[in-house]
Short mmCIF file of C-alpha atoms in Angstrom, two decimals:
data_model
loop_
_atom_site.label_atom_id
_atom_site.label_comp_id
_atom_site.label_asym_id
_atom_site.label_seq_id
_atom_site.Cartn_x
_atom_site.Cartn_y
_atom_site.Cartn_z
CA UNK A 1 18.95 -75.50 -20.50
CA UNK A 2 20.78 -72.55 -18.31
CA UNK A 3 22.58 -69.74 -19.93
CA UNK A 4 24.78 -67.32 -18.33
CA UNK A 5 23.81 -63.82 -19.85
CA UNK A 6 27.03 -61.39 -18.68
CA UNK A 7 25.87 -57.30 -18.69
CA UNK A 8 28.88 -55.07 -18.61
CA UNK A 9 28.09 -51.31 -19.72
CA UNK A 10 24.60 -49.33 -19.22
CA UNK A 11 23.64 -48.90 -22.68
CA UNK A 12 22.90 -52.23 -23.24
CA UNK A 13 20.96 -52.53 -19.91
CA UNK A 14 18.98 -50.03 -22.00
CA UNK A 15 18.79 -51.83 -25.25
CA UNK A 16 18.32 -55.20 -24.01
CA UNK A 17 16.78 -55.58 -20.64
CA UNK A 18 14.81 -52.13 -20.69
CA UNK A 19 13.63 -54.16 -23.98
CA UNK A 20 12.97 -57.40 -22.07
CA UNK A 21 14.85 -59.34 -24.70
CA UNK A 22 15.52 -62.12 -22.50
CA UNK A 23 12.09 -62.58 -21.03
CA UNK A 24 10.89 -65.22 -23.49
CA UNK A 25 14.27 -67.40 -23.08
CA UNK A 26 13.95 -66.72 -19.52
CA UNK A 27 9.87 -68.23 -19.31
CA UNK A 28 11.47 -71.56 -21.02
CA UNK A 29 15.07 -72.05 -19.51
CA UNK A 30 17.34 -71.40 -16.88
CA UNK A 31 18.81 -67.72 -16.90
CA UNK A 32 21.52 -66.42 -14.60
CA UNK A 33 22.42 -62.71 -15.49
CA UNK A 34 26.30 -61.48 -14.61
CA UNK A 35 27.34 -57.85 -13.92
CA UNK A 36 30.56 -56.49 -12.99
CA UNK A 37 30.89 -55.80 -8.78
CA UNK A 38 29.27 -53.07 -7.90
CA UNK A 39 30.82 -49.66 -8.63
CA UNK A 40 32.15 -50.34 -11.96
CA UNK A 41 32.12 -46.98 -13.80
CA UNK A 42 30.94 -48.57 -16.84
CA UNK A 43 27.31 -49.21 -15.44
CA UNK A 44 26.90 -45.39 -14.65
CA UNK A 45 23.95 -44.98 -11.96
CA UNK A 46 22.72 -47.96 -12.92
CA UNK A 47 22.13 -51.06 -10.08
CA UNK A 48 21.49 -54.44 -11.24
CA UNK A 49 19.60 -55.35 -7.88
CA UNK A 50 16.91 -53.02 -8.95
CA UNK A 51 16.62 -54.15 -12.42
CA UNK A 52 12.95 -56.27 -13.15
CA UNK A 53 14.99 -59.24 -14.57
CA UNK A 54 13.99 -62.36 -14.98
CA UNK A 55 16.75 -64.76 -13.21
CA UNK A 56 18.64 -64.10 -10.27
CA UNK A 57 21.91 -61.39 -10.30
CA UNK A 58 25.44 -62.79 -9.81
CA UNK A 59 28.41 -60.31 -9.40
CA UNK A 60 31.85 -61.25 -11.20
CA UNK A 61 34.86 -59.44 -10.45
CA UNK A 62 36.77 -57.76 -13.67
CA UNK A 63 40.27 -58.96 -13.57
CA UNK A 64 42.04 -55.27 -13.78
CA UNK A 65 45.45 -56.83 -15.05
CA UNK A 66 43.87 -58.42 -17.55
CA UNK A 67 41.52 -56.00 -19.09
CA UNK A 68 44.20 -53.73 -19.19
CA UNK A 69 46.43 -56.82 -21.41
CA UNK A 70 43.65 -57.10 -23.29
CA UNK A 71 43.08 -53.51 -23.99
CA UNK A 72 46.85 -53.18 -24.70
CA UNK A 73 46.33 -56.03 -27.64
CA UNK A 74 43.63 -54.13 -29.06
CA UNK A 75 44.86 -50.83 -29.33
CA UNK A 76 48.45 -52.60 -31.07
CA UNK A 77 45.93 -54.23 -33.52
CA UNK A 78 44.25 -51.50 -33.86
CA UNK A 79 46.80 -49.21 -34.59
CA UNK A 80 48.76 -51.07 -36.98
CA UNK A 81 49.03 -50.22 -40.44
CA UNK A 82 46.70 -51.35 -42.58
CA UNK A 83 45.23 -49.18 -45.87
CA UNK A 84 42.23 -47.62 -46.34
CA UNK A 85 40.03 -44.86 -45.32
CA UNK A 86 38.14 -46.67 -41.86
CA UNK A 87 41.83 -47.87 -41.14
CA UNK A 88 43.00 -43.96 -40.92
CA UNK A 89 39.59 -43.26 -39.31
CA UNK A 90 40.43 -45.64 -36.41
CA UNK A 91 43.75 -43.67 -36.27
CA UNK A 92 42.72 -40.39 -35.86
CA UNK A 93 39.41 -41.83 -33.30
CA UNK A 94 42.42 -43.13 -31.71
CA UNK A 95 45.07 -40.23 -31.56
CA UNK A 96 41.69 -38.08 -29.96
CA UNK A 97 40.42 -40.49 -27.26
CA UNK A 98 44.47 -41.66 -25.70
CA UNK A 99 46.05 -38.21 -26.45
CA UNK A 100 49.42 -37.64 -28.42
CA UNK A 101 51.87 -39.61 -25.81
CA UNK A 102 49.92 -42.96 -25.62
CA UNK A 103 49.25 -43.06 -29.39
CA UNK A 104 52.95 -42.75 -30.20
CA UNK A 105 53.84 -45.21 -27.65
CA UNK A 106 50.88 -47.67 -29.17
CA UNK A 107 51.85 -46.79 -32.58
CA UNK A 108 55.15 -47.28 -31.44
CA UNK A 109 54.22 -51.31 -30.05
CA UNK A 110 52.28 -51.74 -33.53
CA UNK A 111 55.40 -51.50 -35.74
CA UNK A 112 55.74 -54.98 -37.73
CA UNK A 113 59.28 -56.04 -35.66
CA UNK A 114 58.49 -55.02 -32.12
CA UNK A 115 54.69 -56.48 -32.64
CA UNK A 116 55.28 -59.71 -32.64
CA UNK A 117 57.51 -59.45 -29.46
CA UNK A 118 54.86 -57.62 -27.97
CA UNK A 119 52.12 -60.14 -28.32
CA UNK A 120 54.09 -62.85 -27.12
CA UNK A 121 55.15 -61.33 -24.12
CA UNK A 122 51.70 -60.17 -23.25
CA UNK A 123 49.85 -63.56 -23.59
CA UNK A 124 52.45 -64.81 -21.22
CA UNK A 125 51.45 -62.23 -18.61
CA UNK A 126 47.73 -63.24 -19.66
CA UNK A 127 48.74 -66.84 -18.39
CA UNK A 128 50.42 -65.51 -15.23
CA UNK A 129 47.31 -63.88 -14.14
CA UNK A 130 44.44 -66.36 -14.99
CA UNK A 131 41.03 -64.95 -14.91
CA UNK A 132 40.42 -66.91 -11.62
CA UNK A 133 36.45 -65.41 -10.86
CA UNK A 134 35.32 -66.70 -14.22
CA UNK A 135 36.53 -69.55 -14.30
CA UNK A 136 35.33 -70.62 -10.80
CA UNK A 137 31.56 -68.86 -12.33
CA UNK A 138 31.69 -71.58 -15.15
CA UNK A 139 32.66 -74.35 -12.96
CA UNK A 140 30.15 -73.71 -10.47
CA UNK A 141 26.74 -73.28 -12.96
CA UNK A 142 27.82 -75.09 -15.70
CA UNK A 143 26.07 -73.23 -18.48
CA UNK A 144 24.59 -74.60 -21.55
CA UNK A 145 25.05 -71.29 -23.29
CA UNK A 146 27.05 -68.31 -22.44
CA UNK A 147 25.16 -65.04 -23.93
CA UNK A 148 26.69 -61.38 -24.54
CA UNK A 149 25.36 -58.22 -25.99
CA UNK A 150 27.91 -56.04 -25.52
CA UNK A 151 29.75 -53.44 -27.93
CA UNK A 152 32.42 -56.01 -29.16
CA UNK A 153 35.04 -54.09 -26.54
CA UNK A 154 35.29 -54.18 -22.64
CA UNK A 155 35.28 -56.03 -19.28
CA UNK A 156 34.42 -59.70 -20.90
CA UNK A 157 34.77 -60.29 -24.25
CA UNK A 158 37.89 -61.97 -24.75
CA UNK A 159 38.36 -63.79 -21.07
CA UNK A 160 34.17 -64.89 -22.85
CA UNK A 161 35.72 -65.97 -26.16
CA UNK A 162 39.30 -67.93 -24.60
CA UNK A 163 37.10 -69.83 -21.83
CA UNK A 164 33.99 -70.61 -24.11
CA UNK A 165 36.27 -72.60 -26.51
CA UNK A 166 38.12 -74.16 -23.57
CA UNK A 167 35.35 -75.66 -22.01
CA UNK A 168 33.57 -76.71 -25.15
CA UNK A 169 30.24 -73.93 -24.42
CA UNK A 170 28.88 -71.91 -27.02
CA UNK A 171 28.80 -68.41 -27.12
CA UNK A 172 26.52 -65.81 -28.59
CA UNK A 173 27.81 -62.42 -28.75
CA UNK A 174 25.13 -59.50 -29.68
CA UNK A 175 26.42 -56.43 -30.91
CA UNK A 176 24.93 -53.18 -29.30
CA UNK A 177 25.31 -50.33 -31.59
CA UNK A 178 25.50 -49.58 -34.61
CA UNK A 179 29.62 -48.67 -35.55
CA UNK A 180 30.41 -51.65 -32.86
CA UNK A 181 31.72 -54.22 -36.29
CA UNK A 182 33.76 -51.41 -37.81
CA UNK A 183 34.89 -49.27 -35.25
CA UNK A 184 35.42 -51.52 -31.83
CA UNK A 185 35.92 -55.52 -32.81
CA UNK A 186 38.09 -55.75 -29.56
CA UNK A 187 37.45 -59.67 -30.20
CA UNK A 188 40.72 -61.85 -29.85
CA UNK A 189 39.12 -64.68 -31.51
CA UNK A 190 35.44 -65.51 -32.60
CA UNK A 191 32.31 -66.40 -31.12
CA UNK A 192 30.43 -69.38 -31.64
CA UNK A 193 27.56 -66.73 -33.52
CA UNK A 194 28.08 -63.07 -33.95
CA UNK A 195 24.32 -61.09 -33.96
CA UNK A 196 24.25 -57.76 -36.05
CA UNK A 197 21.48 -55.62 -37.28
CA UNK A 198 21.86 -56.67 -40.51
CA UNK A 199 23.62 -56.60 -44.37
CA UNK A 200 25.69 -53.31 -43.81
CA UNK A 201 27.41 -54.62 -40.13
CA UNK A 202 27.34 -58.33 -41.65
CA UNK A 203 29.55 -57.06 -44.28
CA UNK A 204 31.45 -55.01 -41.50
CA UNK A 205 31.85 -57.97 -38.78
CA UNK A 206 33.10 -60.24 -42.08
CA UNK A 207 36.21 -57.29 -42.76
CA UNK A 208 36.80 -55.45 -39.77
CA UNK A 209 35.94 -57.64 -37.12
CA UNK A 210 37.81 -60.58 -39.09
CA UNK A 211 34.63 -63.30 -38.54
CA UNK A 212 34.25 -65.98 -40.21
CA UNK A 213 31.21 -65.74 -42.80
CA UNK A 214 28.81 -68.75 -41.57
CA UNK A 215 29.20 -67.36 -37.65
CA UNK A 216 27.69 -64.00 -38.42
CA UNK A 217 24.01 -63.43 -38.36
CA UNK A 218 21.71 -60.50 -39.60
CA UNK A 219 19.24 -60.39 -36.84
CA UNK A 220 17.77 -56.87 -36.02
CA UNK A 221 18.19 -54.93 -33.42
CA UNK A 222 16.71 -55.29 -29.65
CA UNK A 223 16.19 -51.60 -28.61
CA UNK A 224 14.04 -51.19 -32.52
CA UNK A 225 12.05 -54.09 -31.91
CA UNK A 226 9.81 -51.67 -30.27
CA UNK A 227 9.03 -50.39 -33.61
CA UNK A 228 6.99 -53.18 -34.63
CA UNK A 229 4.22 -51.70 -32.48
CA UNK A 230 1.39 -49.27 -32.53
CA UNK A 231 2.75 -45.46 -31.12
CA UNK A 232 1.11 -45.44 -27.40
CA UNK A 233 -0.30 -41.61 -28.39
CA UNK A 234 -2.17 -40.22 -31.56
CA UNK A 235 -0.75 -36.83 -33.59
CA UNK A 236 -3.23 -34.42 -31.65
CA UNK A 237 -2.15 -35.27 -28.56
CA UNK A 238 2.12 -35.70 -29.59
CA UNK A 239 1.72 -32.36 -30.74
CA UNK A 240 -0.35 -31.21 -27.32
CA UNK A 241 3.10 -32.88 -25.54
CA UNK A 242 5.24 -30.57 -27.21
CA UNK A 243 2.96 -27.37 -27.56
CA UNK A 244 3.29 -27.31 -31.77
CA UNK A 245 0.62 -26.40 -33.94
CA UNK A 246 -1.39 -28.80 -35.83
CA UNK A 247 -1.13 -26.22 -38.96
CA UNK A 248 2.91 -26.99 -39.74
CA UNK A 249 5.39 -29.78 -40.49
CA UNK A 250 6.88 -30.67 -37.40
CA UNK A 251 10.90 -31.17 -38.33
CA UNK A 252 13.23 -32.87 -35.68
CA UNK A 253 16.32 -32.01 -34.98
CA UNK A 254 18.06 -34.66 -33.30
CA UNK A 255 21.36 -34.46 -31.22
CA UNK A 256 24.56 -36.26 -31.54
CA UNK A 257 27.19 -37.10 -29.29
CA UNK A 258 29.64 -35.39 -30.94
CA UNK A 259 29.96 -32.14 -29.17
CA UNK A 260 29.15 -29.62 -32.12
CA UNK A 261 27.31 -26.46 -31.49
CA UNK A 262 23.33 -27.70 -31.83
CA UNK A 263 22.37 -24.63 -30.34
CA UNK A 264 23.57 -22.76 -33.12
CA UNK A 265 22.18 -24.57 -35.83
CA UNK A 266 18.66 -24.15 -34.03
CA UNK A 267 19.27 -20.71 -34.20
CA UNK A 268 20.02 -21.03 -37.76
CA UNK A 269 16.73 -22.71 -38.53
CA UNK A 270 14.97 -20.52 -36.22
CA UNK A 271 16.09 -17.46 -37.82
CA UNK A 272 15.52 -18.45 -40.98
CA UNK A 273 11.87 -19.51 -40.55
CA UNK A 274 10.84 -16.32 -39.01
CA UNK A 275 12.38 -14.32 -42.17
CA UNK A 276 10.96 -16.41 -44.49
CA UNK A 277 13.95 -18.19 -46.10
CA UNK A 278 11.96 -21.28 -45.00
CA UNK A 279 8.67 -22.03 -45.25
CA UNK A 280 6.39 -22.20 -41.80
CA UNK A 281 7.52 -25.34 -39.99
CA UNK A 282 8.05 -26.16 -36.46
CA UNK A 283 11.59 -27.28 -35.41
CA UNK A 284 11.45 -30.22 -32.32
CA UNK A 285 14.44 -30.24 -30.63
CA UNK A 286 15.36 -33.74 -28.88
CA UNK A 287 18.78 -33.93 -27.41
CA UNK A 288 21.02 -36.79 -27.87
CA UNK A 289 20.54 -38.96 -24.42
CA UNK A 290 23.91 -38.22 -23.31
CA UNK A 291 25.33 -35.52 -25.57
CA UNK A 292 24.69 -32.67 -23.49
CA UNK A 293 22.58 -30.80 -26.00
CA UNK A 294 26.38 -30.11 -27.39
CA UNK A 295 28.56 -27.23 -26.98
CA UNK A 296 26.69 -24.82 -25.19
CA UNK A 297 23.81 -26.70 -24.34
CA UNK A 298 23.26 -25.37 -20.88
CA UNK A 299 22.17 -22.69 -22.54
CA UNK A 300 19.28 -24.29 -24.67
CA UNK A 301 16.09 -24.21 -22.19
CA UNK A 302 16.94 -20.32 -21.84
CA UNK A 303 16.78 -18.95 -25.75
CA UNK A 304 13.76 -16.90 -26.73
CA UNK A 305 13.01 -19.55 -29.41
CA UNK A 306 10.22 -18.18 -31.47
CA UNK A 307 9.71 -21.80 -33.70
CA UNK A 308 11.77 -23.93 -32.09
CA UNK A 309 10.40 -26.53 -28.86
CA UNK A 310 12.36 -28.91 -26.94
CA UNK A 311 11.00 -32.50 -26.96
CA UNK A 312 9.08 -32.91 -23.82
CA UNK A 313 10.75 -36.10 -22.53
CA UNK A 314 14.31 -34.45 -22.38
CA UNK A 315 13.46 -31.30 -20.88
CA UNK A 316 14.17 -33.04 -17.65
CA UNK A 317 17.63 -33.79 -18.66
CA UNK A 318 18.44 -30.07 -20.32
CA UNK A 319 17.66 -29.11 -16.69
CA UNK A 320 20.23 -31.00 -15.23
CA UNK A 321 22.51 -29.94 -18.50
CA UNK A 322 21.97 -26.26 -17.37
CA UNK A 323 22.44 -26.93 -13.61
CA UNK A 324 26.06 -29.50 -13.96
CA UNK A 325 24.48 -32.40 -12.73
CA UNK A 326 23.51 -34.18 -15.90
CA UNK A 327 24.74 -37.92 -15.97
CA UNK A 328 23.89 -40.56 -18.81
CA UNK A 329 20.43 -40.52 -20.00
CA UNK A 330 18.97 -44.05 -20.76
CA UNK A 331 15.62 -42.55 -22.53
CA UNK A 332 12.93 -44.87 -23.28
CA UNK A 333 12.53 -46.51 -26.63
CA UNK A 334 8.84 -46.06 -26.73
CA UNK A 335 9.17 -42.08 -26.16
CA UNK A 336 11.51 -42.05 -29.47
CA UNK A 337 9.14 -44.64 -31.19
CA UNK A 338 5.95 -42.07 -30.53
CA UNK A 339 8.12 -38.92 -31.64
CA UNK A 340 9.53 -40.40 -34.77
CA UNK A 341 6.14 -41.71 -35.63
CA UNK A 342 4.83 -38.15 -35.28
CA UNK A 343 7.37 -36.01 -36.85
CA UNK A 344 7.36 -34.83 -40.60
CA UNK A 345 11.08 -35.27 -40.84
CA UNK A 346 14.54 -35.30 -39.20
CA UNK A 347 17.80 -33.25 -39.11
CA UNK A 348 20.74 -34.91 -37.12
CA UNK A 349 24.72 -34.57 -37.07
CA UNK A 350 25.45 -37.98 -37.59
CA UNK A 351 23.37 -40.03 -34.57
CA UNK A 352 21.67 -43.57 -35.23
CA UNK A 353 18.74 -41.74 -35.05
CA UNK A 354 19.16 -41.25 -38.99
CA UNK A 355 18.79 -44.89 -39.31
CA UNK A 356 15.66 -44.96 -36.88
CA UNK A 357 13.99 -42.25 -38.93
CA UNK A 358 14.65 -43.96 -42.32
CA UNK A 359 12.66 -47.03 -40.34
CA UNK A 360 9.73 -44.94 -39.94
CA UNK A 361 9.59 -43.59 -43.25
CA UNK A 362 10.60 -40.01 -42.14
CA UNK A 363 12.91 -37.89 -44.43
CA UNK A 364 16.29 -37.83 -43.22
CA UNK A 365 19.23 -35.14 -43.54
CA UNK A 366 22.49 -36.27 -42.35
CA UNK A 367 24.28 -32.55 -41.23
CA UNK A 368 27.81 -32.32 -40.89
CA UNK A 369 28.75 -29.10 -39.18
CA UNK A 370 32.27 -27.59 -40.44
CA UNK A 371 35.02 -25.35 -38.55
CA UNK A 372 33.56 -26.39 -35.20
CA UNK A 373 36.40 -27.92 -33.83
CA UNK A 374 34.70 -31.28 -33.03
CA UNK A 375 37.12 -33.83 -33.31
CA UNK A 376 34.64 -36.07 -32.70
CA UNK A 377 32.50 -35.72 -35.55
CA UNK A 378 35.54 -35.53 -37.47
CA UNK A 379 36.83 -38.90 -37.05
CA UNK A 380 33.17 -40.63 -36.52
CA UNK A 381 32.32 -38.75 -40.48
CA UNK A 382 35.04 -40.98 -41.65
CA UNK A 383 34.64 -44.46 -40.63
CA UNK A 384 32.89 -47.15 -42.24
CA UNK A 385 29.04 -47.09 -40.91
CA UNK A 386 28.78 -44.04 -42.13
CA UNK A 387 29.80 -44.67 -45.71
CA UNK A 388 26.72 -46.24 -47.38
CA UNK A 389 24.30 -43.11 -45.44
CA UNK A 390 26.43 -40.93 -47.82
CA UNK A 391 26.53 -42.63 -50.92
CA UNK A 392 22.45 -42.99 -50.46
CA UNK A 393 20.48 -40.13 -52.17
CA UNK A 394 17.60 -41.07 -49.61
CA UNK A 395 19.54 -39.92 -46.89
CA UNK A 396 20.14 -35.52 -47.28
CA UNK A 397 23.43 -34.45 -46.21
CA UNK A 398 24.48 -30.72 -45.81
CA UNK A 399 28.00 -29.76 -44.91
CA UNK A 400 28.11 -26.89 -42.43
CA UNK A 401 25.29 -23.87 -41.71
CA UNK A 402 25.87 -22.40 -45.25
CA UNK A 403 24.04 -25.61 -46.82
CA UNK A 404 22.14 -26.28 -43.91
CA UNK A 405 19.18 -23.59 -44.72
CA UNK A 406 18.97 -24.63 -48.64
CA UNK A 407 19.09 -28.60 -47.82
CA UNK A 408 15.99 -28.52 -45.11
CA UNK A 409 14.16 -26.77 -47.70
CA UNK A 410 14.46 -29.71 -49.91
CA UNK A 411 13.97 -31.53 -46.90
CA UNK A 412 10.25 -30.10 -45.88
CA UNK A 413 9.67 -30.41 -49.61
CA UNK A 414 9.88 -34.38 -48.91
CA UNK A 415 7.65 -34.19 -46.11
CA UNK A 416 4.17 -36.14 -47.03
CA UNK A 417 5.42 -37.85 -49.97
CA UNK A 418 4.61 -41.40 -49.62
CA UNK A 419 6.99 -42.92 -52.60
CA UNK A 420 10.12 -41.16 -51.04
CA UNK A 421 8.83 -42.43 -47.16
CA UNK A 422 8.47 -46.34 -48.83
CA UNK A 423 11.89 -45.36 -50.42
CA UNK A 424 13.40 -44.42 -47.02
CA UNK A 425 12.27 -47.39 -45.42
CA UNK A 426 13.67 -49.81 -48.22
CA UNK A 427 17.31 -48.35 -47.28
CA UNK A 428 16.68 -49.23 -43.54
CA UNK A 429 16.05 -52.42 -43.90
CA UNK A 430 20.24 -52.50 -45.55
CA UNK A 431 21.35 -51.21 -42.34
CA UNK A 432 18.46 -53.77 -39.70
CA UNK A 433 17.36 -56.46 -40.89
CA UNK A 434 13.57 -56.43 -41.01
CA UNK A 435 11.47 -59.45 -39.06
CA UNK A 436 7.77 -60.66 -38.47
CA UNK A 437 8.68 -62.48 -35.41
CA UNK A 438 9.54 -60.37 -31.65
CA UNK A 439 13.17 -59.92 -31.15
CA UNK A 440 12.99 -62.18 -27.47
CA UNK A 441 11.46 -65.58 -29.40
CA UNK A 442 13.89 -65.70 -32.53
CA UNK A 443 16.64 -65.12 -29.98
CA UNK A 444 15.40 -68.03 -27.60
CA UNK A 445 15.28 -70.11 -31.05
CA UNK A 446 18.96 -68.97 -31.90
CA UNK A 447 20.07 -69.72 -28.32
CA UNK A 448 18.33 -73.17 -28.42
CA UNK A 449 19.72 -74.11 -31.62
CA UNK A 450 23.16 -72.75 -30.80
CA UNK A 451 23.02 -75.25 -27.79
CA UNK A 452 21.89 -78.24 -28.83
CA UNK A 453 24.34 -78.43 -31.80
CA UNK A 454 27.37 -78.75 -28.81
CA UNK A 455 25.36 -81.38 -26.76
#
């Protein structure tokens, strides 16, 4: 069999090839992997011809005119009215990332009377400019199987979905992260199988993303398949990385995206150690990959921090933070496998990472900082994959600094306790789907099968 497998965004070159997810597809079939021509913004520093991949490179052009139709459809669907709370969360995400004067115009498109004329005429420009590179791709290597992981929006999908079902070939679409089902679903159309981490973006692919029930599959994540294995490094020498003392809980903090003030809230914790409104603990700080340590996190290697340390992977990256010349970060899996392993428990405004820890047993406290003008955080706190972390008393949650003292108290108080650790991990497996077998052979079996039912 040959299968096409099309890359089109850095992270999940991180989260699928970093994790050789293909490899085991790749010793038994055909595999032909497809990026966008070199240069596209969306790969960041990243260049295919240097990845170890197993199966040649091909380079597809992206079709500008009709990414940007395609984009245009989404954003009309998207913005429509519908009820509900993760309907006015997409909204306001919305109104933040296009600005005031393309959401009104959008919202403007989306109105029940001028939608309908707006579809049409689009897929009539979508026929006038016919995604000519792909086409000729298919025609030329005839694929048994077209693959995707991608975050259910950008330079693919759809042209993927409308050409799959014209020439009869199945496709498998992965998704990458974790609020792809509720928050992106750019998807005009289905795929042949959707792949999600399991019953929480199930449920969300089956509402959001409009999929039909029997094509969507809870199948674990890539990038956490890495969890399955022994840590490469013991507690003595994780806490000789970092410089902590083998005498006190080690609590992470972990960064977010979201652009709040984490240098603050170390300060918070700091301060309140060293007075003695917390116990003696030792506060790891480990910067989201590409959040910039937040606002002000230029300033983070600098602080006299008296029981705070910096996670020793990412103190390269806070160096190019403080100097302007940080880019996208694509950390390894197996450094955040050893540090969650280690760690006593985690702090982190609203990052995946809350899900990671809860899959290593690790006490979790979701933190939601208030009056720190973080639209961001805002509209993420509000949509859908965040729902069930809230409504689970497994996961903490403190709203703003005020709480955030009391709430790690009852958080270091959970430390050690192996009923609430089984407890935590029991609530991961809602959110990915637990499995015996490695991530790269049930995904060769899924491929296989996928293919053979079309021959």
């Amino acid at each position: 069999m040959k299968a096409l497998v099309f890359i089109e965004v850095d992270v999940v070159v991180r989260h699928f090839l970093h994790s050789h997810s293909f490899d085991d597809w790749s010793a038994h079939h055909e595999t032909r992997f497809v990026f966008p021509e070199p240069g596209q913004k969306r790969m960041g520093t990243i260049d295919p011809a240097l990845l170890d991949l197993p199966g040649p490179v091909e380079y597809l052009g992206t079709a500008p005119v009709r990414q940007k139709l395609w984009k245009w459809l989404y954003l009309v669907d998207q913005l429509g009215w519908r009820r509900g709370k993760q309907a006015a969360a997409r909204r306001q995400l919305h109104r933040f990332t296009l600005g005031l004067k393309a959401y009104l115009i959008i919202r403007t498109l989306a109105l029940p009377g001028i939608r309908k004329f707006f579809i049409a005429r689009t897929y009539r420009q979508l026929k006038k400019h016919p995604a000519q590179e792909l086409t000729d791709l298919l025609a030329r290597e005839k694929p048994d199987i077209i693959i995707h992981p991608c975050v259910l929006e950008g330079l693919y999908i759809n042209d993927l979905v409308e050409q799959s079902k014209l020439r009869e070939i199945p496709l498998l679409v992965i998704m990458n992260s974790w609020d792809n089902p509720s928050t992106k679903q750019a998807m005009v159309g289905e795929p042949d199988r959707l792949l999600v981490w399991g019953e929480q973006t199930r449920r969300h692919a089956i509402e959001y993303a409009r999929m039909s029930p029997p094509r969507v599959t809870s199948f674990g994540s890539a990038q956490f398949d890495v969890f399955r294995q022994p840590p490469r490094i013991d507690r003595p020498t994780f806490l000789k990385h970092n410089g902590l003392s083998d005498d006190r809980p080690v609590i992470m903090y972990a960064g977010s995206s979201k652009g709040v003030r984490e240098i603050e809230h170390l300060k918070v914790l700091d301060d309140a150690i060293e007075v003695g409104l917390l116990p003696p603990v030792s506060i790891l700080y480990r910067p989201h990959p590409w959040g910039g340590g937040g606002q002000g996190g230029e300033g983070l290697l600098s602080q006299d921090w008296k029981h705070v340390a910096i996670e020793h992977t990412m103190v390269t990256y806070l160096r190019h933070v403080a100097a302007g010349t940080a880019t996208k970060f694509l950390s390894d899996y197996r450094d955040t496998h050893d540090t969650l392993t280690h760690i006593d428990a985690l702090i982190s405004p609203l990052s995946t990472i809350i899900i990671e820890a809860a899959m290593h047993g690790k006490p979790t406290m979701c933190f939601l900082p208030v009056g720190e003008n973080s639209q961001h955080l805002e509209a993420d706190a509000a949509h859908a994959h965040f729902y069930e972390i809230f409504q689970m008393p497994e996961f903490l949650k403190a709203n703003g600094n005020d709480e955030l003292v009391d709430v790690t108290r009852t958080l270091i108080e959970l430390t050690g306790d192996p009923d609430w650790s089984a407890r935590c991990r029991q609530q991961a497996e809602f959110f990915v789907a637990p499995h015996d077998r490695p991530y790269g052979e049930r995904l060769r079996l899924m491929a296989e099968g996928l293919s053979l039912i079309h021959i």
